[in-house]
Structure formats: structure tokens, C-alpha cells
């Protein structure tokens, strides 16, 4: 891939690869030791500047005690499409810290499932965890409504995913009420809003029209997705995406509405091999986040900064995981003789006409405002241009993404741009 140079202040930290992880601004301390807090030394902890040399970082860490952090990943293993992200994050942090920070990975939310994540962070069972905020709309209402607002972002299997991710990051960091929710729960919003990959349907029969979709039993996640399914006369059922495969086998649902990364984890394509997606209009996005637990503030500033700065590369892996999951799912469907269809124009026009109704409901909730929608439109234009300047483009559509996408593409420059321009750098510990 040929890319133009993008002027970024950040630089690779240790050069371990194209991406670091699906984590960002992460910190915690389940295995921390020493001093007044985990890893603390008796001297002054002044941290280091963003972009500092490794020598400067080593000097800042010289008197600090080692810590061990437990990170809970939603990926099933290191060999899954998204699993490499957690492994690379671990390597990046451990190398940058000279081995003083150890990251232990717990796969498949094995310590605390999604309903327990916040409690587990509060009581110290985990230090860092991925969380699907959309499963707790009462606890994180702003997140759900931001996801609804992002449905207006145009979709494509690579550039569209990259644009939505960057726009979501900027909106999440700028919504003060959303950030306050984390503080009220006693956790730290390391990445306060992750725009999960675009949603599509896997069904036990082919569908492409509103008539074919009507009366289908559909697994959904977010409340706004339920409203959209209701609008088309489908019958939405709320359950975790990990339960979709068994529900499909039992015949209790006809379709699963999920992003490709979730399909990769659940294996739902084996029971529902018929994919239907849309490009002219999108389902409301499902919000996720990375959070640090109650001991975050006890970590030395330099340790917090290492984790924060390492997240720049993690942004690359996060988006790359969504894109590669799109390609992997097409491969998976071919392996089971599945079908791939785009909803017809009439269905997509109907969804596009309904999205403003959902967005207005979100505004009426008081969680977002008209300015949020305006800002999303502006950011979409800005980031589409930036991504193009960096040399990224779609080489085709969803049906052939497994043929044209570069699964080893370098997303580093994009990651630095998102990190520096959407809020993470402004919220860097010590800033």
C-alpha cells in the first residue's frame, strides 16, 4: 500500500509490529507491589513527555517497583481474528516498560462476564476489561444514544469502518455526561467509546427485502436496534451475542444481528449461513469501551503514561480487527456454501428514513443534542478525507473483501492520527 505522509507528533514506541491491541489508555494493578501504591517508589513520580525517547522512559521508571496487570479480553484466544491485538498490546507495554509492567490476559471474559464487568473492576478481580456498554443502557445511556447517532455515518467494509471508529472516538471523548458515568461507577474510562463494527444479519434463510424480513425472530443487542427491528415488523430478542449460535440451533431465533467480529467469536455462520448487509443505511452501532479498575489512580504516573501511549498502536489493531473480521466472515460463509446478499434499495431507504426518528428520541432523552449530529457529519467529512490522504481505500465491496483487502496492512499512521486528534492525547495521564 502506498500512503502519503501524515504529519503526526507521535512515533512508534518499540516497533513490535503493525498493531498493538484492542486496548487503549489502559491501566490497573491486580498484581502490583511495593511503595505507597502499586509500583510506587519513594521519590517523585513526574512521568515523561509524550514521544519521549526510550532512554527518558527508562530513567522515569528507574526507581519504580514491578507491577502485574490483569486484562480481560473479549476475544476467545490469541489465534482468533481479534486475539492478536491483546497479545501485541501485552508485548508493547512490557517492552516499553523494560519488563516492569507485566500484562496477564484472561480470554473470553473468563473472570467476569459482561453483566459483572463493572463490579469486577470495582472489587479488584480484574484491572482492565473490555465491556459492551450497550448491554447496560441504564448505566451508560449516553453510550447507547451515541451509537444510535453514528448510524448516519456512511458504510463501506474498510474506509467506512475506519471513519466510524474515528468519529465515535471523538464524540465519546467530548461527551462530558458520558465520561461522568464512569466516574460515578468508580472506574476510569480508558477508551470511553468504541464504535463496534457495522451490523449485519445472519439468518437461517436468504432475505433481501422488507417482506422477507418481516416476522423474523432476530437477536439484537442495543435498544435502538430493537426499535429498528420492530419498525420492520421483525420480532427482536435481546441476548448476548455469544448465545446466538445455540439459539439458532434450537430454532428460537431466525437471524442474528451483529458485527463481523462477534460472528467470528460466536461461530453463528455455521447455523445461519445467509448474510444480509446494507450500505446505503446502517443499523445503530453497539457501544463498547475499555475501563480500568479502582486501583488505576494508585499506579505511578509513568506507568499510566506507558499504557496510555501504547494505546496509539492499539487503535490500529482495533480497526484492523473489524476489517479483517469482515474478510474472515466472507471466507467462513464460502466454507459452508452460504449466501451473501445486500438488502434491496427499498429496505435501505426505509431504514435511512427511520434513523432520524431514533436520533430524535436520543436527543429527547437528553443524552446527546442537535450539535452532536452536526458534529458527526463534520467529523465524517474530515476523517474520510484524512483516511484518503493516508492512502487507505476500498478495493471493492463486501462480497469480495476477502479477495481485495490486505490483512497485513499497516494502520499505524491512522492510529496515531486518531490518538492525537480525537481526545486520547488530551486526556493523557499527567496532561
Tab-separated table of C-alpha atoms in Angstrom:
chain	number	residue	atom	x	y	z
A	1	UNK	CA	0.000	0.000	0.000
A	2	UNK	CA	1.304	3.469	-0.927
A	3	UNK	CA	0.480	6.215	1.527
A	4	UNK	CA	1.226	9.907	1.723
A	5	UNK	CA	2.994	11.207	4.796
A	6	UNK	CA	0.694	12.458	7.540
A	7	UNK	CA	2.232	14.975	9.979
A	8	UNK	CA	1.969	13.346	13.383
A	9	UNK	CA	3.823	14.222	16.566
A	10	UNK	CA	3.746	10.617	17.811
A	11	UNK	CA	6.230	7.911	16.863
A	12	UNK	CA	6.380	4.153	17.153
A	13	UNK	CA	7.173	3.207	20.711
A	14	UNK	CA	9.072	-0.033	20.296
A	15	UNK	CA	8.358	-1.129	16.741
A	16	UNK	CA	6.899	-4.533	17.561
A	17	UNK	CA	4.520	-4.695	14.594
A	18	UNK	CA	1.689	-3.056	12.736
A	19	UNK	CA	-0.692	-3.018	15.685
A	20	UNK	CA	-0.664	-3.335	19.420
A	21	UNK	CA	-4.128	-4.252	20.695
A	22	UNK	CA	-7.808	-3.501	21.052
A	23	UNK	CA	-6.970	-1.682	24.295
A	24	UNK	CA	-6.487	1.992	24.856
A	25	UNK	CA	-5.434	4.170	27.761
A	26	UNK	CA	-5.427	1.083	29.927
A	27	UNK	CA	-4.184	0.762	33.474
A	28	UNK	CA	-4.797	-1.307	36.592
A	29	UNK	CA	-2.922	-3.170	39.284
A	30	UNK	CA	-4.168	-6.567	40.478
A	31	UNK	CA	-0.628	-7.865	40.913
A	32	UNK	CA	1.037	-4.575	41.846
A	33	UNK	CA	3.578	-4.397	44.628
A	34	UNK	CA	5.599	-2.004	46.742
A	35	UNK	CA	5.567	1.602	47.984
A	36	UNK	CA	2.559	3.719	48.865
A	37	UNK	CA	0.680	2.232	45.936
A	38	UNK	CA	1.280	-0.489	43.360
A	39	UNK	CA	4.676	0.085	41.762
A	40	UNK	CA	5.294	3.315	43.642
A	41	UNK	CA	8.780	4.424	44.571
A	42	UNK	CA	9.544	6.783	47.407
A	43	UNK	CA	10.854	9.510	45.084
A	44	UNK	CA	8.913	11.978	42.965
A	45	UNK	CA	6.950	10.421	40.108
A	46	UNK	CA	6.988	13.026	37.369
A	47	UNK	CA	6.310	10.758	34.416
A	48	UNK	CA	7.648	11.574	30.952
A	49	UNK	CA	6.595	13.596	27.928
A	50	UNK	CA	4.612	12.155	25.065
A	51	UNK	CA	7.003	10.971	22.364
A	52	UNK	CA	9.925	10.684	24.786
A	53	UNK	CA	12.911	8.514	23.886
A	54	UNK	CA	13.278	5.072	25.418
A	55	UNK	CA	16.219	6.363	27.459
A	56	UNK	CA	13.983	9.028	29.006
A	57	UNK	CA	11.317	6.447	29.768
A	58	UNK	CA	13.867	4.130	31.359
A	59	UNK	CA	15.050	6.988	33.564
A	60	UNK	CA	11.485	7.747	34.669
A	61	UNK	CA	10.989	4.097	35.645
A	62	UNK	CA	14.346	3.557	37.309
A	63	UNK	CA	13.096	3.616	40.913
A	64	UNK	CA	9.671	2.047	40.340
A	65	UNK	CA	8.694	-1.417	41.520
A	66	UNK	CA	7.259	-4.002	39.087
A	67	UNK	CA	3.509	-4.464	38.705
A	68	UNK	CA	1.306	-7.125	37.158
A	69	UNK	CA	-1.949	-6.142	35.469
A	70	UNK	CA	-4.810	-8.493	34.698
A	71	UNK	CA	-6.506	-7.644	31.433
A	72	UNK	CA	-9.785	-9.287	30.453
A	73	UNK	CA	-10.287	-9.664	26.714
A	74	UNK	CA	-13.472	-10.450	24.854
A	75	UNK	CA	-11.523	-12.466	22.280
A	76	UNK	CA	-11.584	-16.257	22.679
A	77	UNK	CA	-7.855	-16.801	22.150
A	78	UNK	CA	-4.706	-15.346	20.697
A	79	UNK	CA	-5.281	-17.149	17.392
A	80	UNK	CA	-8.715	-15.608	16.755
A	81	UNK	CA	-9.112	-12.692	14.340
A	82	UNK	CA	-9.144	-10.215	17.220
A	83	UNK	CA	-6.942	-12.137	19.651
A	84	UNK	CA	-3.631	-10.941	18.278
A	85	UNK	CA	-4.495	-7.441	19.433
A	86	UNK	CA	-4.313	-8.316	23.115
A	87	UNK	CA	-1.067	-10.220	22.621
A	88	UNK	CA	0.574	-7.315	20.834
A	89	UNK	CA	-0.623	-4.849	23.445
A	90	UNK	CA	0.950	-7.016	26.126
A	91	UNK	CA	4.233	-7.107	24.226
A	92	UNK	CA	4.227	-3.361	23.575
A	93	UNK	CA	3.614	-2.434	27.202
A	94	UNK	CA	6.080	-4.928	28.587
A	95	UNK	CA	8.815	-3.865	26.183
A	96	UNK	CA	8.234	-0.135	26.693
A	97	UNK	CA	8.392	-0.627	30.465
A	98	UNK	CA	11.535	-2.745	30.318
A	99	UNK	CA	9.612	-5.640	31.820
A	100	UNK	CA	8.460	-3.703	34.873
A	101	UNK	CA	4.823	-3.981	33.799
A	102	UNK	CA	3.533	-7.498	33.200
A	103	UNK	CA	0.177	-7.947	31.463
A	104	UNK	CA	-1.702	-11.191	32.127
A	105	UNK	CA	-4.518	-11.825	29.652
A	106	UNK	CA	-7.777	-13.530	30.630
A	107	UNK	CA	-9.510	-14.631	27.428
A	108	UNK	CA	-13.238	-14.825	26.683
A	109	UNK	CA	-14.278	-12.594	29.596
A	110	UNK	CA	-13.379	-15.600	31.747
A	111	UNK	CA	-13.129	-13.750	35.063
A	112	UNK	CA	-16.296	-11.673	34.854
A	113	UNK	CA	-18.948	-11.762	32.130
A	114	UNK	CA	-20.411	-8.592	30.677
A	115	UNK	CA	-23.043	-8.101	33.412
A	116	UNK	CA	-20.277	-8.279	36.043
A	117	UNK	CA	-17.533	-6.203	34.429
A	118	UNK	CA	-18.033	-3.001	36.400
A	119	UNK	CA	-18.329	-4.894	39.695
A	120	UNK	CA	-15.169	-6.871	38.917
A	121	UNK	CA	-13.262	-3.669	38.215
A	122	UNK	CA	-14.523	-2.129	41.429
A	123	UNK	CA	-13.596	-5.077	43.650
A	124	UNK	CA	-10.248	-5.789	42.016
A	125	UNK	CA	-10.910	-9.124	40.327
A	126	UNK	CA	-9.630	-7.547	37.125
A	127	UNK	CA	-7.603	-4.412	36.494
A	128	UNK	CA	-8.531	-3.732	32.883
A	129	UNK	CA	-11.503	-5.000	30.943
A	130	UNK	CA	-13.297	-4.726	27.680
A	131	UNK	CA	-17.006	-4.059	28.123
A	132	UNK	CA	-20.035	-3.913	25.858
A	133	UNK	CA	-21.747	-0.828	27.261
A	134	UNK	CA	-24.842	-1.448	25.172
A	135	UNK	CA	-25.776	-4.324	27.479
A	136	UNK	CA	-26.241	-1.764	30.278
A	137	UNK	CA	-28.235	1.131	28.761
A	138	UNK	CA	-29.461	2.301	32.161
A	139	UNK	CA	-25.908	2.538	33.450
A	140	UNK	CA	-24.439	4.077	30.287
A	141	UNK	CA	-27.334	5.760	28.447
A	142	UNK	CA	-25.140	8.241	26.586
A	143	UNK	CA	-23.167	5.393	25.014
A	144	UNK	CA	-26.287	3.773	23.610
A	145	UNK	CA	-27.523	7.036	22.121
A	146	UNK	CA	-24.125	7.929	20.657
A	147	UNK	CA	-24.247	4.555	18.918
A	148	UNK	CA	-27.645	5.482	17.511
A	149	UNK	CA	-26.356	8.834	16.297
A	150	UNK	CA	-23.473	7.126	14.484
A	151	UNK	CA	-25.905	5.174	12.299
A	152	UNK	CA	-25.790	8.131	9.908
A	153	UNK	CA	-22.105	7.523	9.075
A	154	UNK	CA	-21.814	6.044	5.584
A	155	UNK	CA	-20.660	2.439	5.447
A	156	UNK	CA	-18.012	0.598	3.484
A	157	UNK	CA	-16.073	-2.502	4.589
A	158	UNK	CA	-12.749	-0.694	5.122
A	159	UNK	CA	-12.868	3.106	4.855
A	160	UNK	CA	-16.340	3.223	6.388
A	161	UNK	CA	-15.205	1.177	9.390
A	162	UNK	CA	-12.171	3.430	9.863
A	163	UNK	CA	-14.252	6.600	9.611
A	164	UNK	CA	-16.916	5.453	12.067
A	165	UNK	CA	-14.262	4.407	14.587
A	166	UNK	CA	-12.523	7.791	14.487
A	167	UNK	CA	-15.777	9.749	14.649
A	168	UNK	CA	-17.006	7.638	17.561
A	169	UNK	CA	-13.782	8.222	19.474
A	170	UNK	CA	-14.112	11.986	19.095
A	171	UNK	CA	-17.773	12.040	20.131
A	172	UNK	CA	-17.169	9.752	23.105
A	173	UNK	CA	-14.322	11.853	24.488
A	174	UNK	CA	-16.305	15.084	24.058
A	175	UNK	CA	-19.493	13.962	25.851
A	176	UNK	CA	-18.974	15.072	29.459
A	177	UNK	CA	-22.074	13.309	30.769
A	178	UNK	CA	-20.842	10.055	29.261
A	179	UNK	CA	-17.446	10.454	30.912
A	180	UNK	CA	-19.134	11.257	34.218
A	181	UNK	CA	-20.922	7.884	34.166
A	182	UNK	CA	-17.586	6.113	34.567
A	183	UNK	CA	-16.520	8.355	37.425
A	184	UNK	CA	-19.836	7.743	39.171
A	185	UNK	CA	-19.159	3.990	38.969
A	186	UNK	CA	-15.657	4.370	40.390
A	187	UNK	CA	-13.893	3.203	37.231
A	188	UNK	CA	-11.678	5.013	34.759
A	189	UNK	CA	-12.772	5.374	31.111
A	190	UNK	CA	-9.647	4.294	29.308
A	191	UNK	CA	-11.386	4.222	25.951
A	192	UNK	CA	-14.829	5.665	26.719
A	193	UNK	CA	-16.436	4.803	23.403
A	194	UNK	CA	-15.576	2.158	20.840
A	195	UNK	CA	-17.623	2.056	17.673
A	196	UNK	CA	-18.145	-1.642	17.140
A	197	UNK	CA	-18.049	-2.824	13.553
A	198	UNK	CA	-21.076	-2.293	11.346
A	199	UNK	CA	-24.022	-4.617	11.968
A	200	UNK	CA	-25.414	-7.148	9.521
A	201	UNK	CA	-27.803	-10.086	9.628
A	202	UNK	CA	-27.024	-13.784	9.553
A	203	UNK	CA	-30.183	-15.803	9.015
A	204	UNK	CA	-31.233	-19.404	8.528
A	205	UNK	CA	-32.711	-18.478	5.130
A	206	UNK	CA	-31.963	-15.879	2.477
A	207	UNK	CA	-33.564	-12.463	2.888
A	208	UNK	CA	-33.141	-9.223	0.948
A	209	UNK	CA	-36.457	-7.364	1.250
A	210	UNK	CA	-38.700	-5.898	3.920
A	211	UNK	CA	-41.298	-8.577	3.211
A	212	UNK	CA	-38.770	-11.365	3.778
A	213	UNK	CA	-37.502	-9.730	6.967
A	214	UNK	CA	-40.971	-9.293	8.466
A	215	UNK	CA	-41.822	-11.640	11.366
A	216	UNK	CA	-38.260	-12.948	11.639
A	217	UNK	CA	-37.104	-13.676	15.183
A	218	UNK	CA	-33.943	-11.572	15.450
A	219	UNK	CA	-31.264	-11.478	18.142
A	220	UNK	CA	-30.353	-7.854	18.831
A	221	UNK	CA	-28.118	-6.032	21.287
A	222	UNK	CA	-28.919	-2.338	21.696
A	223	UNK	CA	-32.351	-0.909	22.481
A	224	UNK	CA	-32.234	1.243	19.339
A	225	UNK	CA	-31.666	-1.887	17.254
A	226	UNK	CA	-34.779	-3.353	18.845
A	227	UNK	CA	-36.764	-0.300	17.763
A	228	UNK	CA	-35.444	-0.597	14.219
A	229	UNK	CA	-36.326	-4.293	14.061
A	230	UNK	CA	-39.816	-3.513	15.368
A	231	UNK	CA	-40.171	-0.878	12.659
A	232	UNK	CA	-39.763	-3.561	10.001
A	233	UNK	CA	-42.186	-5.941	11.680
A	234	UNK	CA	-39.492	-8.321	12.867
A	235	UNK	CA	-39.542	-9.827	16.359
A	236	UNK	CA	-36.428	-8.724	18.283
A	237	UNK	CA	-34.975	-10.834	21.075
A	238	UNK	CA	-32.323	-9.448	23.405
A	239	UNK	CA	-29.475	-11.803	24.311
A	240	UNK	CA	-25.682	-11.753	24.401
A	241	UNK	CA	-24.100	-12.416	21.022
A	242	UNK	CA	-22.285	-15.444	22.433
A	243	UNK	CA	-25.664	-17.170	22.843
A	244	UNK	CA	-26.729	-16.696	19.216
A	245	UNK	CA	-25.301	-19.933	17.843
A	246	UNK	CA	-27.128	-22.180	20.313
A	247	UNK	CA	-30.325	-20.154	19.962
A	248	UNK	CA	-30.142	-20.608	16.204
A	249	UNK	CA	-29.612	-24.350	16.604
A	250	UNK	CA	-32.610	-24.590	18.940
A	251	UNK	CA	-34.750	-22.700	16.442
A	252	UNK	CA	-35.620	-19.929	18.894
A	253	UNK	CA	-34.299	-17.238	16.540
A	254	UNK	CA	-34.148	-16.902	12.758
A	255	UNK	CA	-31.476	-14.219	12.488
A	256	UNK	CA	-28.557	-12.769	14.416
A	257	UNK	CA	-27.824	-9.042	14.135
A	258	UNK	CA	-24.154	-8.499	14.955
A	259	UNK	CA	-20.838	-7.112	13.693
A	260	UNK	CA	-18.464	-9.444	11.903
A	261	UNK	CA	-16.073	-9.576	14.861
A	262	UNK	CA	-18.863	-11.020	17.019
A	263	UNK	CA	-19.772	-13.540	14.329
A	264	UNK	CA	-16.155	-14.690	14.335
A	265	UNK	CA	-16.323	-15.336	18.077
A	266	UNK	CA	-19.789	-16.913	18.179
A	267	UNK	CA	-19.435	-19.052	15.042
A	268	UNK	CA	-23.040	-18.228	14.204
A	269	UNK	CA	-22.431	-18.595	10.458
A	270	UNK	CA	-22.471	-22.388	10.827
A	271	UNK	CA	-26.111	-22.275	11.901
A	272	UNK	CA	-27.070	-19.140	9.964
A	273	UNK	CA	-25.078	-19.157	6.712
A	274	UNK	CA	-27.059	-16.450	4.921
A	275	UNK	CA	-25.601	-12.929	5.282
A	276	UNK	CA	-27.583	-9.791	4.503
A	277	UNK	CA	-25.940	-6.385	4.835
A	278	UNK	CA	-26.631	-2.770	3.912
A	279	UNK	CA	-24.508	0.063	2.522
A	280	UNK	CA	-26.932	2.943	1.967
A	281	UNK	CA	-28.116	2.974	5.583
A	282	UNK	CA	-26.710	1.436	8.754
A	283	UNK	CA	-28.116	-0.165	11.869
A	284	UNK	CA	-27.424	1.741	15.103
A	285	UNK	CA	-23.941	0.932	16.385
A	286	UNK	CA	-23.394	-1.026	19.584
A	287	UNK	CA	-21.126	0.814	22.057
A	288	UNK	CA	-18.133	-0.728	23.795
A	289	UNK	CA	-15.323	0.594	25.999
A	290	UNK	CA	-12.148	-0.257	27.852
A	291	UNK	CA	-12.090	0.539	31.538
A	292	UNK	CA	-9.567	0.450	34.360
A	293	UNK	CA	-10.443	-0.569	37.873
A	294	UNK	CA	-10.403	1.077	41.263
A	295	UNK	CA	-6.609	0.977	41.629
A	296	UNK	CA	-5.851	2.966	38.484
A	297	UNK	CA	-5.046	6.135	40.401
A	298	UNK	CA	-2.515	4.262	42.554
A	299	UNK	CA	-0.277	3.401	39.617
A	300	UNK	CA	2.804	5.594	39.144
A	301	UNK	CA	2.223	8.312	36.581
A	302	UNK	CA	4.944	6.922	34.328
A	303	UNK	CA	3.206	3.533	34.268
A	304	UNK	CA	-0.106	5.156	33.413
A	305	UNK	CA	1.585	7.038	30.586
A	306	UNK	CA	3.186	3.907	29.157
A	307	UNK	CA	-0.207	2.260	28.982
A	308	UNK	CA	-1.784	5.377	27.500
A	309	UNK	CA	0.860	5.880	24.836
A	310	UNK	CA	0.864	2.211	23.883
A	311	UNK	CA	-2.807	2.589	23.084
A	312	UNK	CA	-1.948	4.573	19.949
A	313	UNK	CA	-0.935	1.351	18.261
A	314	UNK	CA	-3.862	-0.476	19.832
A	315	UNK	CA	-6.191	1.763	17.861
A	316	UNK	CA	-4.668	0.326	14.699
A	317	UNK	CA	-5.341	-3.238	15.780
A	318	UNK	CA	-8.872	-2.453	16.894
A	319	UNK	CA	-9.916	-1.192	13.472
A	320	UNK	CA	-7.823	-3.751	11.648
A	321	UNK	CA	-9.645	-6.446	13.593
A	322	UNK	CA	-13.027	-5.169	12.394
A	323	UNK	CA	-11.851	-5.012	8.784
A	324	UNK	CA	-10.200	-8.423	8.837
A	325	UNK	CA	-13.285	-9.868	10.519
A	326	UNK	CA	-15.304	-8.699	7.511
A	327	UNK	CA	-12.975	-10.635	5.217
A	328	UNK	CA	-12.854	-13.666	7.503
A	329	UNK	CA	-16.637	-13.891	7.638
A	330	UNK	CA	-16.867	-13.993	3.862
A	331	UNK	CA	-14.325	-16.829	3.915
A	332	UNK	CA	-16.377	-18.588	6.581
A	333	UNK	CA	-19.576	-18.304	4.558
A	334	UNK	CA	-17.896	-19.762	1.482
A	335	UNK	CA	-16.704	-22.689	3.607
A	336	UNK	CA	-20.307	-23.655	4.407
A	337	UNK	CA	-21.807	-22.788	0.993
A	338	UNK	CA	-23.564	-19.767	2.456
A	339	UNK	CA	-25.033	-16.800	0.609
A	340	UNK	CA	-24.220	-13.084	0.633
A	341	UNK	CA	-26.894	-10.512	-0.185
A	342	UNK	CA	-27.372	-6.778	0.134
A	343	UNK	CA	-30.776	-5.505	1.213
A	344	UNK	CA	-32.698	-4.026	-1.689
A	345	UNK	CA	-32.966	-0.269	-2.184
A	346	UNK	CA	-36.486	-0.072	-0.774
A	347	UNK	CA	-35.463	-1.652	2.548
A	348	UNK	CA	-32.388	0.548	2.854
A	349	UNK	CA	-34.361	3.686	2.061
A	350	UNK	CA	-36.863	2.729	4.746
A	351	UNK	CA	-34.070	2.279	7.308
A	352	UNK	CA	-32.467	5.573	6.282
A	353	UNK	CA	-35.809	7.330	6.750
A	354	UNK	CA	-36.261	5.780	10.214
A	355	UNK	CA	-32.815	6.554	11.660
A	356	UNK	CA	-33.662	10.273	12.242
A	357	UNK	CA	-36.603	9.145	14.400
A	358	UNK	CA	-34.238	7.154	16.618
A	359	UNK	CA	-31.796	10.046	16.722
A	360	UNK	CA	-34.533	12.439	17.790
A	361	UNK	CA	-35.522	10.044	20.567
A	362	UNK	CA	-31.919	10.135	21.758
A	363	UNK	CA	-31.975	13.935	21.735
A	364	UNK	CA	-35.238	13.882	23.681
A	365	UNK	CA	-33.513	11.654	26.249
A	366	UNK	CA	-31.061	14.477	26.868
A	367	UNK	CA	-28.022	12.257	26.311
A	368	UNK	CA	-26.989	13.925	23.052
A	369	UNK	CA	-28.084	17.116	21.311
A	370	UNK	CA	-28.511	18.533	17.824
A	371	UNK	CA	-24.907	19.689	17.923
A	372	UNK	CA	-23.821	16.056	18.287
A	373	UNK	CA	-25.464	15.157	14.987
A	374	UNK	CA	-23.966	18.206	13.295
A	375	UNK	CA	-20.540	17.367	14.662
A	376	UNK	CA	-20.812	13.754	13.468
A	377	UNK	CA	-21.492	14.990	9.939
A	378	UNK	CA	-18.498	17.335	10.092
A	379	UNK	CA	-16.209	14.694	11.548
A	380	UNK	CA	-17.284	12.141	8.966
A	381	UNK	CA	-16.242	14.503	6.187
A	382	UNK	CA	-12.947	15.353	7.895
A	383	UNK	CA	-11.981	11.764	8.628
A	384	UNK	CA	-12.999	10.434	5.235
A	385	UNK	CA	-10.604	12.988	3.736
A	386	UNK	CA	-7.822	12.192	6.218
A	387	UNK	CA	-8.121	8.461	5.632
A	388	UNK	CA	-7.915	9.058	1.887
A	389	UNK	CA	-4.824	11.229	2.341
A	390	UNK	CA	-3.206	8.396	4.259
A	391	UNK	CA	-3.734	6.150	1.247
A	392	UNK	CA	-6.477	3.850	2.501
A	393	UNK	CA	-9.272	2.963	0.117
A	394	UNK	CA	-11.846	0.281	-0.523
A	395	UNK	CA	-10.828	-2.132	-3.250
A	396	UNK	CA	-14.357	-3.401	-3.744
A	397	UNK	CA	-17.480	-4.302	-1.815
A	398	UNK	CA	-18.384	-6.654	0.994
A	399	UNK	CA	-18.903	-9.715	-1.205
A	400	UNK	CA	-15.289	-9.666	-2.404
A	401	UNK	CA	-13.467	-8.124	0.571
A	402	UNK	CA	-11.766	-11.455	1.259
A	403	UNK	CA	-10.102	-11.093	-2.148
A	404	UNK	CA	-9.024	-7.438	-2.154
A	405	UNK	CA	-8.304	-6.463	1.443
A	406	UNK	CA	-4.707	-6.545	2.704
A	407	UNK	CA	-4.992	-8.382	6.018
A	408	UNK	CA	-1.437	-7.388	6.933
A	409	UNK	CA	-1.889	-3.698	6.088
A	410	UNK	CA	-0.107	-1.109	8.228
A	411	UNK	CA	-2.596	1.069	10.114
A	412	UNK	CA	-0.012	2.874	12.249
A	413	UNK	CA	-0.386	6.358	10.773
A	414	UNK	CA	-4.152	6.141	11.067
A	415	UNK	CA	-3.796	5.050	14.682
A	416	UNK	CA	-1.540	7.966	15.576
A	417	UNK	CA	-3.977	10.373	13.924
A	418	UNK	CA	-6.926	9.015	15.917
A	419	UNK	CA	-4.918	9.024	19.145
A	420	UNK	CA	-3.670	12.561	18.715
A	421	UNK	CA	-6.726	14.217	17.189
A	422	UNK	CA	-9.839	12.709	18.801
A	423	UNK	CA	-9.239	13.074	22.535
A	424	UNK	CA	-6.938	10.368	23.947
A	425	UNK	CA	-3.813	12.532	23.854
A	426	UNK	CA	-5.604	15.457	25.505
A	427	UNK	CA	-6.611	13.110	28.313
A	428	UNK	CA	-3.172	11.506	28.677
A	429	UNK	CA	-2.304	10.981	32.356
A	430	UNK	CA	-0.411	13.977	33.675
A	431	UNK	CA	-1.689	16.327	30.985
